[in-house]
Amino acid sequence: MKKLMKKLSFVWVVLCLLVIFVSSALAKQEVRLKWWVGTWLWENGKAQKMAEMFHKEYPDIIVEPIPQPYEGYLKKLVTVMRAKNPPDLFNAHVLWMATLAPTGGLMDVTDEIHELGGSGYFFNGPLESTKFKSRYYGFPYRTSAEVLVWNKNLFRAAGLDPETPPRTWSELLWAAKQITEKTGYPGFGISCKEPHASWEFRRLILNFGGDVVDDPVNPTRATIDGKPGILAGQYYQNLVKAGVLPINALANNMDDTKLEFTAGRLGMFVSSTAYFSLFDEAGIDYGVTLIPGHGYGGVGVEPTLAFFIGVSNYTEHKKEALEFVNFLLRPENNTWFTEALPTVRKAAKAPRFDTPKLNVVMQQMEYAAPAMKFVQRAEVCNILEETVQRIVLGEDVERVLDDAAKKIDKILAP
Amino acid sequence: MSGKNAKLRGRYFDALNKWYFYSLPAFVMIAFVTIYPVMINLFQSFFSIGFDGTWHFVGLNNFEEIIGSRIFYIVLKNTLIWTIGSVTGILVLGTITALLLNEDFKGRVFFRAILLLPWVIPRVIAGLLWKNMFHADIGIINEMLIRVGLLKSPVAWLGNPYIAIFPVMLTQIWQLYPFAMITILAGLQSIPQVLYEAAAIDGANGWQKFCYITVPQLFQVIRVIVLLLFIWAINAFDITFVMTRGGPVHSTELLPMTIYLNAFEYGKFGKAASTAIIASFISMVFAIIYLKKSDPVRE
């Protein structure tokens, strides 16, 4: 009897285990995706809202947005990719593509981009920015172009026509001087600190017909010491001599310049569209116009500024991650998700983008130049920061640019 | 029990009684968290390590590049000025406040608490606070100095490469002087009062008492404080990063910032490792010389 009971108990236990095993295998498993989100989205709750909407449509998939401050974000991404443990999804700047793609942590999404419709679906500039060695490694979701903004009240106070912004860099210098002389406020703001110093100085060199390196994607040598670079450097020194820069210019980046403009204490600067809402909240009477030209087609060029969503190459839930990306990139979602401009062509047709100011930005995007996207970019940008600071301090422009060119050549040498 | 087993058991229990057996877990922990990372760092310094994780042996190339770089000497000079300036400032201010708080007066407890506040504030917050205060346009320091007539126009404290190191140093001094203050105060309170009474009977004035009683009695305390402050100063990163990011034109860049830039901005982990080795070597040499020279037993 005892032996029989033992056998029956054993069979019962095995049966229970079998039932548990089968039912758990059959039971629908919820998939959880980790999504690193830059706090530029997190702060206004858009990422959480997007995740909630997605979960309603896909109840088996939960997307967990995890906020990441912009400062140090690239380093974090590089660290987790080298550790082969990145989050399933993450937002990132297209400028970081050349740093992130070689780590092997980004999924090649070329086929998925073509399935969506390629450049028929996305704007060309931001789409091409997600390429690395002819393959796509991210889905562009947000783009922008910087434009010249001017404070109409300060224009009036300086005796300038508030509806007629400068069209060339020479006109800009003259207008800035008028503002400084007649109002006491700085007429034009520039960044002398990263991450904006290199961007702005390169923009000026582009507008004078040159570039920092021979190729922004596969550079072999520096070209910063050519005539356009010298003209750009001399222009910066002319701004200093005219006394139109803020006192703190050497310590300022665009965030500091934006604060001065928002406080109504700066005449003009080249601004990101992301700051427009701040100016509106502060009640600044400001205008938006194209980047001044300099005999270069009449309109200044501006490197493409875009963000993309990457999918981890190591995620166990590629299918689910791609479903979320497709959901996010639907025109109706791409319209409201971005603070700047959408990358999906249909999304850009939404009424909220049809404003005079954003129309100027869309127009500026037609004059986009490729951004610098190579592995040594960060080091080259720090050299540009030092170059800008030395120029603003009054050192000989040609000597400073020659130094910069030598350092850049050394970095680019194979 | 057989004879052989008994011998083995005896040896086993003997080992259990040895000091190294009980210290082994601690040694393993120290080796894992200290020696292993240092050895890995040393190993990395002989390689060029790319973003894709590949290692290329370059020998002493990283060290040659650093020592041959003009910026390295600027950073070294900054680190020296920063270390000497901040340690001196912290020690002097800490000593003065400790001496004042050692006196008996109404509200002493309250002032002891208030003067500790800078140390309690996180360093990053302290850096941001002082960065705003030193802002050329909207900072309160310029505003106050102009109102009292000490300045005619605003000064770009953090935007002028010739003076930017000083506001940053001031922040470090402000943040750390409470540590020196509280440690010296504890030392002051352990000095026997009878020494001062005897000195008073012999006709010593305040300054003489300070020089011949207070300072010698506090020597060991000050010795340790200086060493700790030196180590903290040479490892300082957060305040300079938050306030100036090493600029303008490298004028506030310190060795830890250079290591950080090489590792996390440029992706040159090998070069960062070699800079860390050089920085550690400098710290070690100073610490050894300092401890030997200031050893009272040796003297």
PDB file of C-alpha atoms in Angstrom, chain A residues 231-347:
ATOM      1  CA  LEU A 231      37.409  84.815 -43.957  1.00  0.00           C
ATOM      2  CA  ALA A 232      35.307  83.139 -41.263  1.00  0.00           C
ATOM      3  CA  GLY A 233      37.995  83.751 -38.637  1.00  0.00           C
ATOM      4  CA  GLN A 234      38.349  87.379 -39.671  1.00  0.00           C
ATOM      5  CA  TYR A 235      34.584  87.790 -39.471  1.00  0.00           C
ATOM      6  CA  TYR A 236      34.634  86.568 -35.872  1.00  0.00           C
ATOM      7  CA  GLN A 237      37.391  89.043 -35.062  1.00  0.00           C
ATOM      8  CA  ASN A 238      35.376  91.818 -36.725  1.00  0.00           C
ATOM      9  CA  LEU A 239      32.493  90.959 -34.398  1.00  0.00           C
ATOM     10  CA  VAL A 240      34.854  91.254 -31.426  1.00  0.00           C
ATOM     11  CA  LYS A 241      36.345  94.566 -32.633  1.00  0.00           C
ATOM     12  CA  ALA A 242      32.855  95.963 -33.199  1.00  0.00           C
ATOM     13  CA  GLY A 243      32.045  95.070 -29.571  1.00  0.00           C
ATOM     14  CA  VAL A 244      28.786  93.363 -30.524  1.00  0.00           C
ATOM     15  CA  LEU A 245      29.345  90.076 -28.692  1.00  0.00           C
ATOM     16  CA  PRO A 246      28.077  89.376 -25.166  1.00  0.00           C
ATOM     17  CA  ILE A 247      30.728  89.849 -22.445  1.00  0.00           C
ATOM     18  CA  ASN A 248      30.511  86.183 -21.574  1.00  0.00           C
ATOM     19  CA  ALA A 249      30.885  85.045 -25.200  1.00  0.00           C
ATOM     20  CA  LEU A 250      33.973  82.925 -24.513  1.00  0.00           C
ATOM     21  CA  ALA A 251      32.049  80.902 -21.929  1.00  0.00           C
ATOM     22  CA  ASN A 252      28.775  80.744 -23.856  1.00  0.00           C
ATOM     23  CA  ASN A 253      27.248  77.983 -25.875  1.00  0.00           C
ATOM     24  CA  MET A 254      23.860  78.202 -27.600  1.00  0.00           C
ATOM     25  CA  ASP A 255      21.955  77.479 -24.404  1.00  0.00           C
ATOM     26  CA  ASP A 256      23.509  80.555 -22.777  1.00  0.00           C
ATOM     27  CA  THR A 257      22.926  82.683 -25.884  1.00  0.00           C
ATOM     28  CA  LYS A 258      19.314  81.555 -25.995  1.00  0.00           C
ATOM     29  CA  LEU A 259      18.855  82.677 -22.368  1.00  0.00           C
ATOM     30  CA  GLU A 260      20.144  86.141 -23.195  1.00  0.00           C
ATOM     31  CA  PHE A 261      17.825  86.367 -26.196  1.00  0.00           C
ATOM     32  CA  THR A 262      14.872  85.103 -24.120  1.00  0.00           C
ATOM     33  CA  ALA A 263      15.641  87.815 -21.555  1.00  0.00           C
ATOM     34  CA  GLY A 264      15.422  90.403 -24.339  1.00  0.00           C
ATOM     35  CA  ARG A 265      19.101  91.304 -23.928  1.00  0.00           C
ATOM     36  CA  LEU A 266      20.448  90.165 -27.305  1.00  0.00           C
ATOM     37  CA  GLY A 267      19.782  91.499 -30.784  1.00  0.00           C
ATOM     38  CA  MET A 268      20.206  88.436 -32.991  1.00  0.00           C
ATOM     39  CA  PHE A 269      21.549  84.929 -33.052  1.00  0.00           C
ATOM     40  CA  VAL A 270      21.204  81.741 -35.078  1.00  0.00           C
ATOM     41  CA  SER A 271      18.692  79.649 -33.192  1.00  0.00           C
ATOM     42  CA  SER A 272      17.303  76.147 -33.131  1.00  0.00           C
ATOM     43  CA  THR A 273      13.549  75.801 -33.685  1.00  0.00           C
ATOM     44  CA  ALA A 274      13.362  74.021 -30.325  1.00  0.00           C
ATOM     45  CA  TYR A 275      13.751  77.436 -28.620  1.00  0.00           C
ATOM     46  CA  PHE A 276      10.791  79.086 -30.368  1.00  0.00           C
ATOM     47  CA  SER A 277       8.366  77.991 -27.665  1.00  0.00           C
ATOM     48  CA  LEU A 278      10.632  79.620 -25.015  1.00  0.00           C
ATOM     49  CA  PHE A 279      10.668  82.910 -26.897  1.00  0.00           C
ATOM     50  CA  ASP A 280       6.884  82.746 -27.258  1.00  0.00           C
ATOM     51  CA  GLU A 281       6.418  82.061 -23.546  1.00  0.00           C
ATOM     52  CA  ALA A 282       8.703  84.973 -22.674  1.00  0.00           C
ATOM     53  CA  GLY A 283       6.671  87.251 -24.941  1.00  0.00           C
ATOM     54  CA  ILE A 284       9.638  88.216 -27.105  1.00  0.00           C
ATOM     55  CA  ASP A 285       8.641  89.994 -30.303  1.00  0.00           C
ATOM     56  CA  TYR A 286      10.989  88.209 -32.661  1.00  0.00           C
ATOM     57  CA  GLY A 287      11.339  87.478 -36.341  1.00  0.00           C
ATOM     58  CA  VAL A 288      12.679  84.410 -38.122  1.00  0.00           C
ATOM     59  CA  THR A 289      14.632  84.520 -41.356  1.00  0.00           C
ATOM     60  CA  LEU A 290      17.020  82.476 -43.452  1.00  0.00           C
ATOM     61  CA  ILE A 291      20.725  82.272 -42.601  1.00  0.00           C
ATOM     62  CA  PRO A 292      22.468  85.189 -44.360  1.00  0.00           C
ATOM     63  CA  GLY A 293      24.346  84.381 -47.547  1.00  0.00           C
ATOM     64  CA  HIS A 294      27.632  85.744 -48.711  1.00  0.00           C
ATOM     65  CA  GLY A 295      27.526  85.658 -52.484  1.00  0.00           C
ATOM     66  CA  TYR A 296      26.805  81.937 -52.128  1.00  0.00           C
ATOM     67  CA  GLY A 297      23.424  81.573 -53.764  1.00  0.00           C
ATOM     68  CA  GLY A 298      22.053  84.365 -51.594  1.00  0.00           C
ATOM     69  CA  VAL A 299      20.992  82.054 -48.778  1.00  0.00           C
ATOM     70  CA  GLY A 300      23.298  80.593 -46.209  1.00  0.00           C
ATOM     71  CA  VAL A 301      23.702  76.853 -45.843  1.00  0.00           C
ATOM     72  CA  GLU A 302      23.107  75.018 -42.614  1.00  0.00           C
ATOM     73  CA  PRO A 303      24.176  71.466 -41.757  1.00  0.00           C
ATOM     74  CA  THR A 304      21.323  68.993 -41.270  1.00  0.00           C
ATOM     75  CA  LEU A 305      20.238  68.505 -37.687  1.00  0.00           C
ATOM     76  CA  ALA A 306      18.271  65.329 -37.024  1.00  0.00           C
ATOM     77  CA  PHE A 307      17.586  62.619 -34.469  1.00  0.00           C
ATOM     78  CA  PHE A 308      16.932  58.963 -35.087  1.00  0.00           C
ATOM     79  CA  ILE A 309      15.558  55.925 -33.309  1.00  0.00           C
ATOM     80  CA  GLY A 310      17.928  53.009 -33.249  1.00  0.00           C
ATOM     81  CA  VAL A 311      17.134  49.372 -32.600  1.00  0.00           C
ATOM     82  CA  SER A 312      19.642  47.309 -30.676  1.00  0.00           C
ATOM     83  CA  ASN A 313      21.420  44.653 -32.690  1.00  0.00           C
ATOM     84  CA  TYR A 314      21.400  42.487 -29.549  1.00  0.00           C
ATOM     85  CA  THR A 315      17.712  42.726 -28.663  1.00  0.00           C
ATOM     86  CA  GLU A 316      15.776  39.496 -28.387  1.00  0.00           C
ATOM     87  CA  HIS A 317      12.613  41.276 -29.529  1.00  0.00           C
ATOM     88  CA  LYS A 318      13.519  42.728 -32.920  1.00  0.00           C
ATOM     89  CA  LYS A 319      10.062  42.148 -34.363  1.00  0.00           C
ATOM     90  CA  GLU A 320       8.342  43.929 -31.483  1.00  0.00           C
ATOM     91  CA  ALA A 321      10.875  46.771 -31.504  1.00  0.00           C
ATOM     92  CA  LEU A 322      10.299  47.344 -35.220  1.00  0.00           C
ATOM     93  CA  GLU A 323       6.539  47.319 -34.655  1.00  0.00           C
ATOM     94  CA  PHE A 324       6.956  50.137 -32.149  1.00  0.00           C
ATOM     95  CA  VAL A 325       9.162  52.125 -34.523  1.00  0.00           C
ATOM     96  CA  ASN A 326       6.624  51.718 -37.333  1.00  0.00           C
ATOM     97  CA  PHE A 327       3.903  52.886 -34.959  1.00  0.00           C
ATOM     98  CA  LEU A 328       5.931  55.947 -33.971  1.00  0.00           C
ATOM     99  CA  LEU A 329       6.636  56.802 -37.594  1.00  0.00           C
ATOM    100  CA  ARG A 330       3.014  56.748 -38.704  1.00  0.00           C
ATOM    101  CA  PRO A 331       2.337  60.255 -40.081  1.00  0.00           C
ATOM    102  CA  GLU A 332      -0.369  60.964 -37.486  1.00  0.00           C
ATOM    103  CA  ASN A 333       2.079  60.078 -34.662  1.00  0.00           C
ATOM    104  CA  ASN A 334       5.210  61.636 -36.138  1.00  0.00           C
ATOM    105  CA  THR A 335       3.283  64.906 -36.370  1.00  0.00           C
ATOM    106  CA  TRP A 336       2.896  65.478 -32.642  1.00  0.00           C
ATOM    107  CA  PHE A 337       5.812  63.437 -31.304  1.00  0.00           C
ATOM    108  CA  THR A 338       8.550  65.874 -32.289  1.00  0.00           C
ATOM    109  CA  GLU A 339       9.295  69.266 -30.748  1.00  0.00           C
ATOM    110  CA  ALA A 340      10.958  70.403 -33.980  1.00  0.00           C
ATOM    111  CA  LEU A 341       9.912  69.108 -37.400  1.00  0.00           C
ATOM    112  CA  PRO A 342       8.891  65.604 -38.446  1.00  0.00           C
ATOM    113  CA  THR A 343      10.931  63.551 -40.869  1.00  0.00           C
ATOM    114  CA  VAL A 344       7.923  61.838 -42.451  1.00  0.00           C
ATOM    115  CA  ARG A 345       6.797  63.802 -45.500  1.00  0.00           C
ATOM    116  CA  LYS A 346       3.075  63.281 -44.885  1.00  0.00           C
ATOM    117  CA  ALA A 347       3.443  64.348 -41.244  1.00  0.00           C
TER     118      ALA A 347
END
